[in-house]
Tab-separated table of C-alpha atoms and ligand atoms in Angstrom:
chain	number	residue	atom	x	y	z
A	1259	MET	CA	40.019	21.915	71.085
A	1260	ILE	CA	36.678	20.075	70.988
A	1261	GLY	CA	34.330	21.080	73.830
A	1262	ILE	CA	31.899	18.518	75.175
A	1263	GLU	CA	29.119	21.168	75.207
A	1264	LYS	CA	29.128	21.245	71.409
A	1265	LEU	CA	29.966	17.599	70.856
A	1266	PHE	CA	27.041	16.361	72.967
A	1267	ALA	CA	24.635	19.261	72.272
A	1268	VAL	CA	20.933	18.378	72.081
A	1269	ALA	CA	19.462	21.761	73.108
A	1270	GLY	CA	16.484	22.748	70.982
A	1271	GLN	CA	16.119	19.301	69.440
A	1272	ALA	CA	12.584	18.015	68.806
A	1273	VAL	CA	12.435	14.544	70.338
A	1274	VAL	CA	9.821	11.780	70.577
A	1275	VAL	CA	10.121	8.791	72.937
A	1276	THR	CA	7.687	5.870	72.680
A	1277	GLY	CA	7.150	4.084	75.978
A	1278	GLY	CA	8.464	7.345	77.405
A	1279	ALA	CA	6.405	7.439	80.596
A	1280	SER	CA	8.470	4.852	82.467
A	1281	GLY	CA	11.806	3.133	82.938
A	1282	ILE	CA	14.397	3.272	80.183
A	1283	GLY	CA	12.322	5.541	77.899
A	1284	LEU	CA	11.826	8.003	80.725
A	1285	GLY	CA	15.604	7.865	81.291
A	1286	TYR	CA	16.224	8.815	77.642
A	1287	ALA	CA	13.643	11.616	77.904
A	1288	GLU	CA	15.149	13.040	81.099
A	1289	ALA	CA	18.696	12.963	79.730
A	1290	LEU	CA	17.693	14.957	76.656
A	1291	ALA	CA	15.197	17.304	78.343
A	1292	ALA	CA	17.700	18.157	81.091
A	1293	ASN	CA	20.050	19.291	78.340
A	1294	GLY	CA	17.539	21.560	76.608
A	1295	ALA	CA	15.735	19.244	74.165
A	1296	ARG	CA	11.968	19.518	73.624
A	1297	VAL	CA	10.584	16.071	74.342
A	1298	THR	CA	7.235	14.355	73.664
A	1299	LEU	CA	6.470	11.207	75.666
A	1300	LEU	CA	4.195	8.777	73.814
A	1301	ASP	CA	2.832	5.959	75.938
A	1302	MET	CA	-0.328	3.899	76.387
A	1303	ASP	CA	-0.340	4.619	80.127
A	1304	ALA	CA	-2.183	7.962	80.227
A	1305	GLY	CA	-1.965	8.290	84.020
A	1306	ARG	CA	1.780	7.829	84.084
A	1307	ILE	CA	2.276	10.287	81.205
A	1308	ALA	CA	0.295	12.939	83.060
A	1309	ALA	CA	2.307	12.390	86.261
A	1310	GLU	CA	5.727	12.357	84.547
A	1311	VAL	CA	4.977	15.362	82.305
A	1312	ALA	CA	3.828	17.334	85.368
A	1313	ARG	CA	6.982	16.360	87.290
A	1314	LEU	CA	9.348	17.212	84.429
A	1315	VAL	CA	7.625	20.497	83.571
A	1316	ALA	CA	7.826	21.463	87.267
A	1317	ALA	CA	11.575	20.762	87.035
A	1318	GLY	CA	11.743	23.370	84.245
A	1319	TYR	CA	11.953	20.970	81.281
A	1320	ASP	CA	10.170	21.394	77.926
A	1321	VAL	CA	8.189	18.131	77.929
A	1322	ARG	CA	4.754	17.176	76.608
A	1323	GLY	CA	2.956	13.874	76.349
A	1324	ALA	CA	0.258	12.000	74.450
A	1325	SER	CA	-1.470	8.708	75.015
A	1326	VAL	CA	-1.108	6.182	72.172
A	1327	ASP	CA	-0.860	2.423	71.734
A	1328	VAL	CA	2.096	1.905	69.373
A	1329	THR	CA	0.373	-1.133	67.831
A	1330	ASP	CA	-2.381	1.152	66.475
A	1331	ARG	CA	-0.544	2.365	63.356
A	1332	ALA	CA	-2.986	5.129	62.408
A	1333	ALA	CA	-2.923	6.520	65.954
A	1334	LEU	CA	0.872	6.227	66.106
A	1335	ASP	CA	1.255	8.101	62.789
A	1336	ARG	CA	-1.047	10.847	64.086
A	1337	ALA	CA	0.821	11.144	67.392
A	1338	ILE	CA	4.237	11.398	65.710
A	1339	ASP	CA	2.887	13.861	63.113
A	1340	ASP	CA	1.340	15.953	65.914
A	1341	ALA	CA	4.616	16.069	67.850
A	1342	ALA	CA	6.636	16.983	64.752
A	1343	GLY	CA	3.965	19.548	63.842
A	1344	ALA	CA	4.142	21.164	67.276
A	1345	TYR	CA	7.919	21.565	66.959
A	1346	GLY	CA	8.081	22.202	63.199
A	1347	ARG	CA	10.592	19.328	62.881
A	1348	LEU	CA	11.636	15.935	64.258
A	1349	ASP	CA	15.278	15.494	65.210
A	1350	THR	CA	15.398	12.331	67.309
A	1351	ILE	CA	13.019	9.446	67.876
A	1352	PHE	CA	13.389	6.633	70.395
A	1353	ALA	CA	11.369	3.527	69.439
A	1354	ASN	CA	11.351	2.108	72.924
A	1355	ALA	CA	7.876	0.896	73.985
A	1356	GLY	CA	7.954	-2.718	75.088
A	1357	ILE	CA	6.449	-5.323	77.384
A	1358	ASN	CA	7.712	-8.235	79.399
A	1359	SER	CA	8.808	-11.362	77.540
A	1360	GLY	CA	6.782	-13.696	79.737
A	1361	VAL	CA	8.210	-17.048	80.780
A	1362	GLY	CA	10.778	-18.992	78.808
A	1363	TYR	CA	11.235	-22.770	78.813
A	1364	LEU	CA	13.314	-22.682	82.016
A	1365	GLY	CA	12.528	-20.952	85.284
A	1366	GLY	CA	14.967	-19.700	87.931
A	1367	TRP	CA	18.147	-17.923	87.041
A	1368	VAL	CA	21.783	-18.668	86.193
A	1369	GLY	CA	23.445	-20.536	89.044
A	1370	ALA	CA	20.142	-21.548	90.678
A	1371	GLU	CA	17.664	-24.413	90.284
A	1372	ARG	CA	16.205	-24.241	86.752
A	1373	PRO	CA	12.869	-26.054	86.457
A	1374	ARG	CA	11.253	-26.714	83.038
A	1375	ILE	CA	8.277	-24.393	82.417
A	1376	THR	CA	5.537	-26.170	80.463
A	1377	GLU	CA	3.911	-22.940	79.269
A	1378	GLY	CA	7.214	-21.676	77.826
A	1379	ALA	CA	7.953	-24.819	75.787
A	1380	LEU	CA	7.768	-24.446	71.999
A	1381	GLU	CA	4.892	-26.882	71.496
A	1382	ASN	CA	2.746	-25.102	74.118
A	1383	TYR	CA	3.613	-21.520	73.178
A	1384	ASP	CA	0.454	-19.421	72.981
A	1385	ASP	CA	-0.465	-17.693	69.668
A	1386	ALA	CA	-1.859	-14.559	71.315
A	1387	ARG	CA	1.315	-14.115	73.343
A	1388	TRP	CA	3.543	-14.575	70.275
A	1389	ASP	CA	1.472	-12.084	68.244
A	1390	ARG	CA	1.304	-9.422	70.974
A	1391	ILE	CA	5.058	-9.393	71.570
A	1392	ILE	CA	5.918	-9.356	67.861
A	1393	ASP	CA	3.350	-6.563	67.410
A	1394	ILE	CA	4.857	-4.315	70.094
A	1395	SER	CA	8.563	-5.132	69.858
A	1396	LEU	CA	8.953	-5.583	66.084
A	1397	ASN	CA	5.931	-4.406	64.073
A	1398	ALA	CA	5.562	-1.179	66.068
A	1399	VAL	CA	9.285	-0.440	65.700
A	1400	PHE	CA	8.862	-0.626	61.915
A	1401	ALA	CA	5.802	1.670	62.114
A	1402	THR	CA	7.639	4.137	64.380
A	1403	LEU	CA	10.698	4.360	62.109
A	1404	ARG	CA	8.483	4.711	59.029
A	1405	ALA	CA	6.502	7.575	60.587
A	1406	ALA	CA	9.758	9.288	61.630
A	1407	ALA	CA	11.323	8.893	58.168
A	1408	ARG	CA	8.427	10.864	56.660
A	1409	HIS	CA	9.674	13.873	58.655
A	1410	MET	CA	13.405	13.230	58.732
A	1411	ARG	CA	14.034	12.394	55.067
A	1412	PRO	CA	12.690	15.771	53.778
A	1413	GLN	CA	14.724	17.683	56.403
A	1414	ARG	CA	17.764	15.523	55.527
A	1415	SER	CA	18.722	14.938	59.147
A	1416	GLY	CA	17.649	12.849	62.102
A	1417	ARG	CA	18.454	10.243	64.720
A	1418	MET	CA	16.516	7.019	65.151
A	1419	ILE	CA	17.294	4.963	68.253
A	1420	VAL	CA	15.618	1.612	68.934
A	1421	THR	CA	15.649	-0.156	72.294
A	1422	THR	CA	16.386	-3.810	71.554
A	1423	SER	CA	17.818	-6.109	74.243
A	1424	ALA	CA	20.841	-8.178	75.146
A	1425	ALA	CA	18.354	-10.982	74.385
A	1426	ALA	CA	18.736	-10.030	70.708
A	1427	ILE	CA	22.295	-11.361	70.967
A	1428	ARG	CA	22.379	-14.001	73.674
A	1429	CYS	CA	19.639	-16.617	74.058
A	1430	GLU	CA	18.383	-16.902	77.621
A	1431	PRO	CA	16.047	-19.806	78.501
A	1432	ALA	CA	14.170	-17.745	81.130
A	1433	ILE	CA	13.037	-15.270	78.446
A	1434	GLY	CA	10.034	-15.997	76.227
A	1435	MET	CA	11.083	-16.854	72.666
A	1436	ALA	CA	8.859	-14.266	70.918
A	1437	TYR	CA	10.741	-11.510	72.744
A	1438	MET	CA	14.143	-12.760	71.554
A	1439	ALA	CA	12.903	-13.128	67.973
A	1440	ALA	CA	11.288	-9.666	68.003
A	1441	LYS	CA	14.369	-7.947	69.441
A	1442	ALA	CA	16.760	-9.711	67.049
A	1443	GLY	CA	14.425	-8.750	64.191
A	1444	ALA	CA	14.379	-5.134	65.354
A	1445	ALA	CA	18.201	-5.107	65.485
A	1446	HIS	CA	18.430	-6.235	61.873
A	1447	LEU	CA	15.699	-3.786	60.850
A	1448	VAL	CA	17.900	-1.065	62.362
A	1449	ARG	CA	20.799	-2.122	60.106
A	1450	ASN	CA	18.602	-2.184	57.028
A	1451	VAL	CA	17.005	1.217	57.703
A	1452	ALA	CA	20.421	2.674	58.550
A	1453	LEU	CA	21.690	1.554	55.157
A	1454	GLU	CA	18.772	3.112	53.322
A	1455	LEU	CA	18.864	6.441	55.180
A	1456	ALA	CA	22.631	6.961	55.536
A	1457	ALA	CA	22.896	9.285	52.528
A	1458	ASP	CA	20.046	11.415	53.889
A	1459	GLY	CA	21.956	12.467	57.001
A	1460	ILE	CA	19.954	10.151	59.249
A	1461	THR	CA	21.593	7.714	61.656
A	1462	VAL	CA	19.776	4.637	62.962
A	1463	ASN	CA	21.120	2.694	65.938
A	1464	ALA	CA	19.968	0.297	68.635
A	1465	ILE	CA	20.581	0.278	72.361
A	1466	ALA	CA	20.559	-3.285	73.749
A	1467	PRO	CA	20.015	-3.229	77.532
A	1468	GLY	CA	20.750	-6.133	79.828
A	1469	MET	CA	18.824	-6.352	83.116
A	1470	PHE	CA	17.367	-2.980	84.162
A	1471	ALA	CA	15.237	-2.180	87.197
A	1472	THR	CA	12.119	-0.630	85.612
A	1473	ASN	CA	8.359	-1.221	85.722
A	1474	ILE	CA	8.474	-3.954	83.065
A	1475	GLY	CA	6.891	-7.241	84.119
A	1476	GLY	CA	5.208	-5.600	87.106
A	1477	GLY	CA	8.536	-4.161	88.271
A	1478	ALA	CA	9.966	-7.519	89.416
A	1479	LEU	CA	13.562	-6.310	88.929
A	1480	ARG	CA	12.911	-3.463	91.369
A	1481	GLN	CA	12.429	-5.952	94.214
A	1482	ALA	CA	15.572	-6.374	96.306
A	1483	GLU	CA	15.506	-10.216	96.451
A	1484	VAL	CA	14.943	-10.588	92.687
A	1485	GLN	CA	17.645	-8.021	91.991
A	1486	ALA	CA	20.127	-9.845	94.224
A	1487	ALA	CA	19.451	-13.198	92.508
A	1488	VAL	CA	19.761	-11.696	89.024
A	1489	ALA	CA	22.827	-9.619	89.939
A	1490	ARG	CA	24.760	-12.833	90.747
A	1491	GLY	CA	24.656	-13.699	87.019
A	1492	ILE	CA	25.816	-10.235	85.891
A	1493	PRO	CA	29.594	-9.696	85.786
A	1494	ALA	CA	29.168	-6.152	87.219
A	1495	HIS	CA	27.103	-7.695	90.082
A	1496	ARG	CA	24.285	-5.190	89.778
A	1497	VAL	CA	21.267	-4.543	87.588
A	1498	GLY	CA	21.081	-1.365	85.507
A	1499	THR	CA	18.945	1.692	86.270
A	1500	PRO	CA	17.423	4.228	83.856
A	1501	ALA	CA	20.186	6.668	84.907
A	1502	ASP	CA	22.723	4.266	83.348
A	1503	MET	CA	21.117	5.182	79.991
A	1504	TYR	CA	21.810	8.929	80.119
A	1505	GLY	CA	25.235	8.727	78.485
A	1506	LEU	CA	24.238	6.494	75.559
A	1507	ALA	CA	21.058	8.488	74.919
A	1508	LEU	CA	23.045	11.726	74.725
A	1509	PHE	CA	25.772	10.119	72.608
A	1510	LEU	CA	23.382	8.683	70.014
A	1511	ALA	CA	21.220	11.829	69.794
A	1512	SER	CA	24.104	14.328	69.589
A	1513	PRO	CA	26.827	15.317	67.086
A	1514	ALA	CA	29.248	13.037	68.976
A	1515	SER	CA	27.823	10.013	67.100
A	1516	SER	CA	27.187	11.583	63.687
A	1517	TYR	CA	29.309	8.922	61.865
A	1518	VAL	CA	27.881	5.959	63.813
A	1519	THR	CA	25.002	4.151	62.117
A	1520	GLY	CA	23.477	0.685	61.942
A	1521	GLN	CA	25.031	-0.328	65.266
A	1522	GLN	CA	23.606	-2.095	68.273
A	1523	ILE	CA	25.312	-0.903	71.448
A	1524	VAL	CA	25.027	-3.284	74.376
A	1525	ILE	CA	24.713	-1.843	77.881
A	1526	ASP	CA	24.513	-4.706	80.325
A	1527	GLY	CA	27.311	-4.737	82.917
A	1528	GLY	CA	28.920	-7.583	80.976
A	1529	PHE	CA	25.855	-9.884	80.999
A	1530	SER	CA	26.090	-10.826	77.315
A	1531	LEU	CA	29.771	-11.790	77.687
A	1532	GLY	CA	28.918	-14.787	79.847
A	1533	GLN	CA	29.300	-15.880	83.459
A	1534	ALA	CA	32.226	-14.182	85.246
A	1535	ASP	CA	32.158	-15.942	88.617
B	72	LIG	N1	14.158	-3.560	81.832
B	72	LIG	C1	14.933	-4.436	81.232
B	72	LIG	O1	15.600	-5.245	81.876
B	72	LIG	C2	15.033	-4.439	79.731
B	72	LIG	C3	16.035	-5.233	79.147
B	72	LIG	C4	16.179	-5.236	77.771
B	72	LIG	C5	15.330	-4.466	76.993
B	72	LIG	N2	14.361	-3.714	77.582
B	72	LIG	C6	13.492	-2.931	76.701
B	72	LIG	O2	13.470	-1.599	77.123
B	72	LIG	C7	12.260	-0.976	76.665
B	72	LIG	C8	11.658	-0.189	77.805
B	72	LIG	O3	11.254	-1.094	78.822
B	72	LIG	P1	11.398	-0.757	80.371
B	72	LIG	O4	12.207	-1.821	80.976
B	72	LIG	O5	11.776	0.655	80.558
B	72	LIG	O6	9.887	-1.035	80.858
B	72	LIG	P2	8.768	-0.100	81.504
B	72	LIG	O7	7.587	-0.992	81.676
B	72	LIG	O8	9.280	0.608	82.697
B	72	LIG	O9	8.476	0.953	80.349
B	72	LIG	C9	7.878	0.567	79.144
B	72	LIG	C10	6.839	1.599	78.762
B	72	LIG	O10	6.287	1.189	77.484
B	72	LIG	C11	4.893	1.420	77.537
B	72	LIG	N3	4.203	0.555	76.583
B	72	LIG	C12	4.108	-0.811	76.592
B	72	LIG	N4	3.360	-1.217	75.572
B	72	LIG	C13	2.989	-0.112	74.881
B	72	LIG	C14	2.208	0.098	73.726
B	72	LIG	N5	1.640	-0.911	73.067
B	72	LIG	N6	2.029	1.362	73.280
B	72	LIG	C15	2.575	2.405	73.963
B	72	LIG	N7	3.314	2.272	75.065
B	72	LIG	C16	3.516	1.021	75.525
B	72	LIG	C17	4.494	1.094	78.970
B	72	LIG	O11	3.248	1.708	79.307
B	72	LIG	C18	5.671	1.655	79.750
B	72	LIG	O12	5.442	3.006	80.158
B	72	LIG	C19	11.386	-2.110	76.136
B	72	LIG	O13	11.459	-2.141	74.720
B	72	LIG	C20	12.026	-3.346	76.710
B	72	LIG	O14	11.796	-4.497	75.932
B	72	LIG	C21	14.198	-3.680	78.922
């Protein structure tokens, strides 16, 4: 008989979550911390880290935090080294920090009026916007996995989990193109790193969320009217919440997934399948 306590065990694990002070990253952190993992939240929002660490510690969880911009590679290396140093190891890392895609070339949403957006058109696309999104959602993922590998390869074990997006799979005209390119790039980076590290006992996978109500983009998806409009285009007729991530986070960090690597698991209420009704 296989008990779920052992199969999904994460107690005692040393875990780092980038972008861990909010939304999906905070969901990952809570799922693992509630099951006995020791979790470090890395985020550029120092105020939110302080508030979330205080809340989770008060709930009895072993959680710490540090402020870092994941695009500052030296600072990111130091923060990951510090966390691994504090625990004496690094078992699981979530490369999750991310920002809003900004506008795409169409406005509105599936099933509604879809005006052309001048700013989102290819010939008008802004360099600074392209660079910033590629920096956070692709370059920083590389830097995060590299820093983690320096700890995981010598210990010959580890879990790397990257938050990509359903936009890595399905093009959506309302989403800025840099975001889709960065997320698709991160998904393929995951496959490549998984291949290289498979013999070292390290698994590398991606979680590709659909539409989740978080603080991204000023928290637009947390507003009831926006949620209702978006939910019409989702086969499950609702947006996701960070709590929807608990199961996948535990699966990918625990022994239950030890033979799963290089995969991108979509969690989107059917959004990437197409329009249901
Ligand atoms: N919410 C969605 O609908 C959705 C859909 C697909 C993918 N995602 C991805 O999920 C991940 C988490 O986003 P979320 O929706 O939870 O948003 P969120 O805004 O609630 O959380 C993102 C966190 O990342 C942090 N962050 C942003 N830039 C950073 C940087 N340079 N350095 C350090 N921290 C930084 C923010 O401060 C924030 O705390 C992102 O990679 C995002 O692209 C979200």
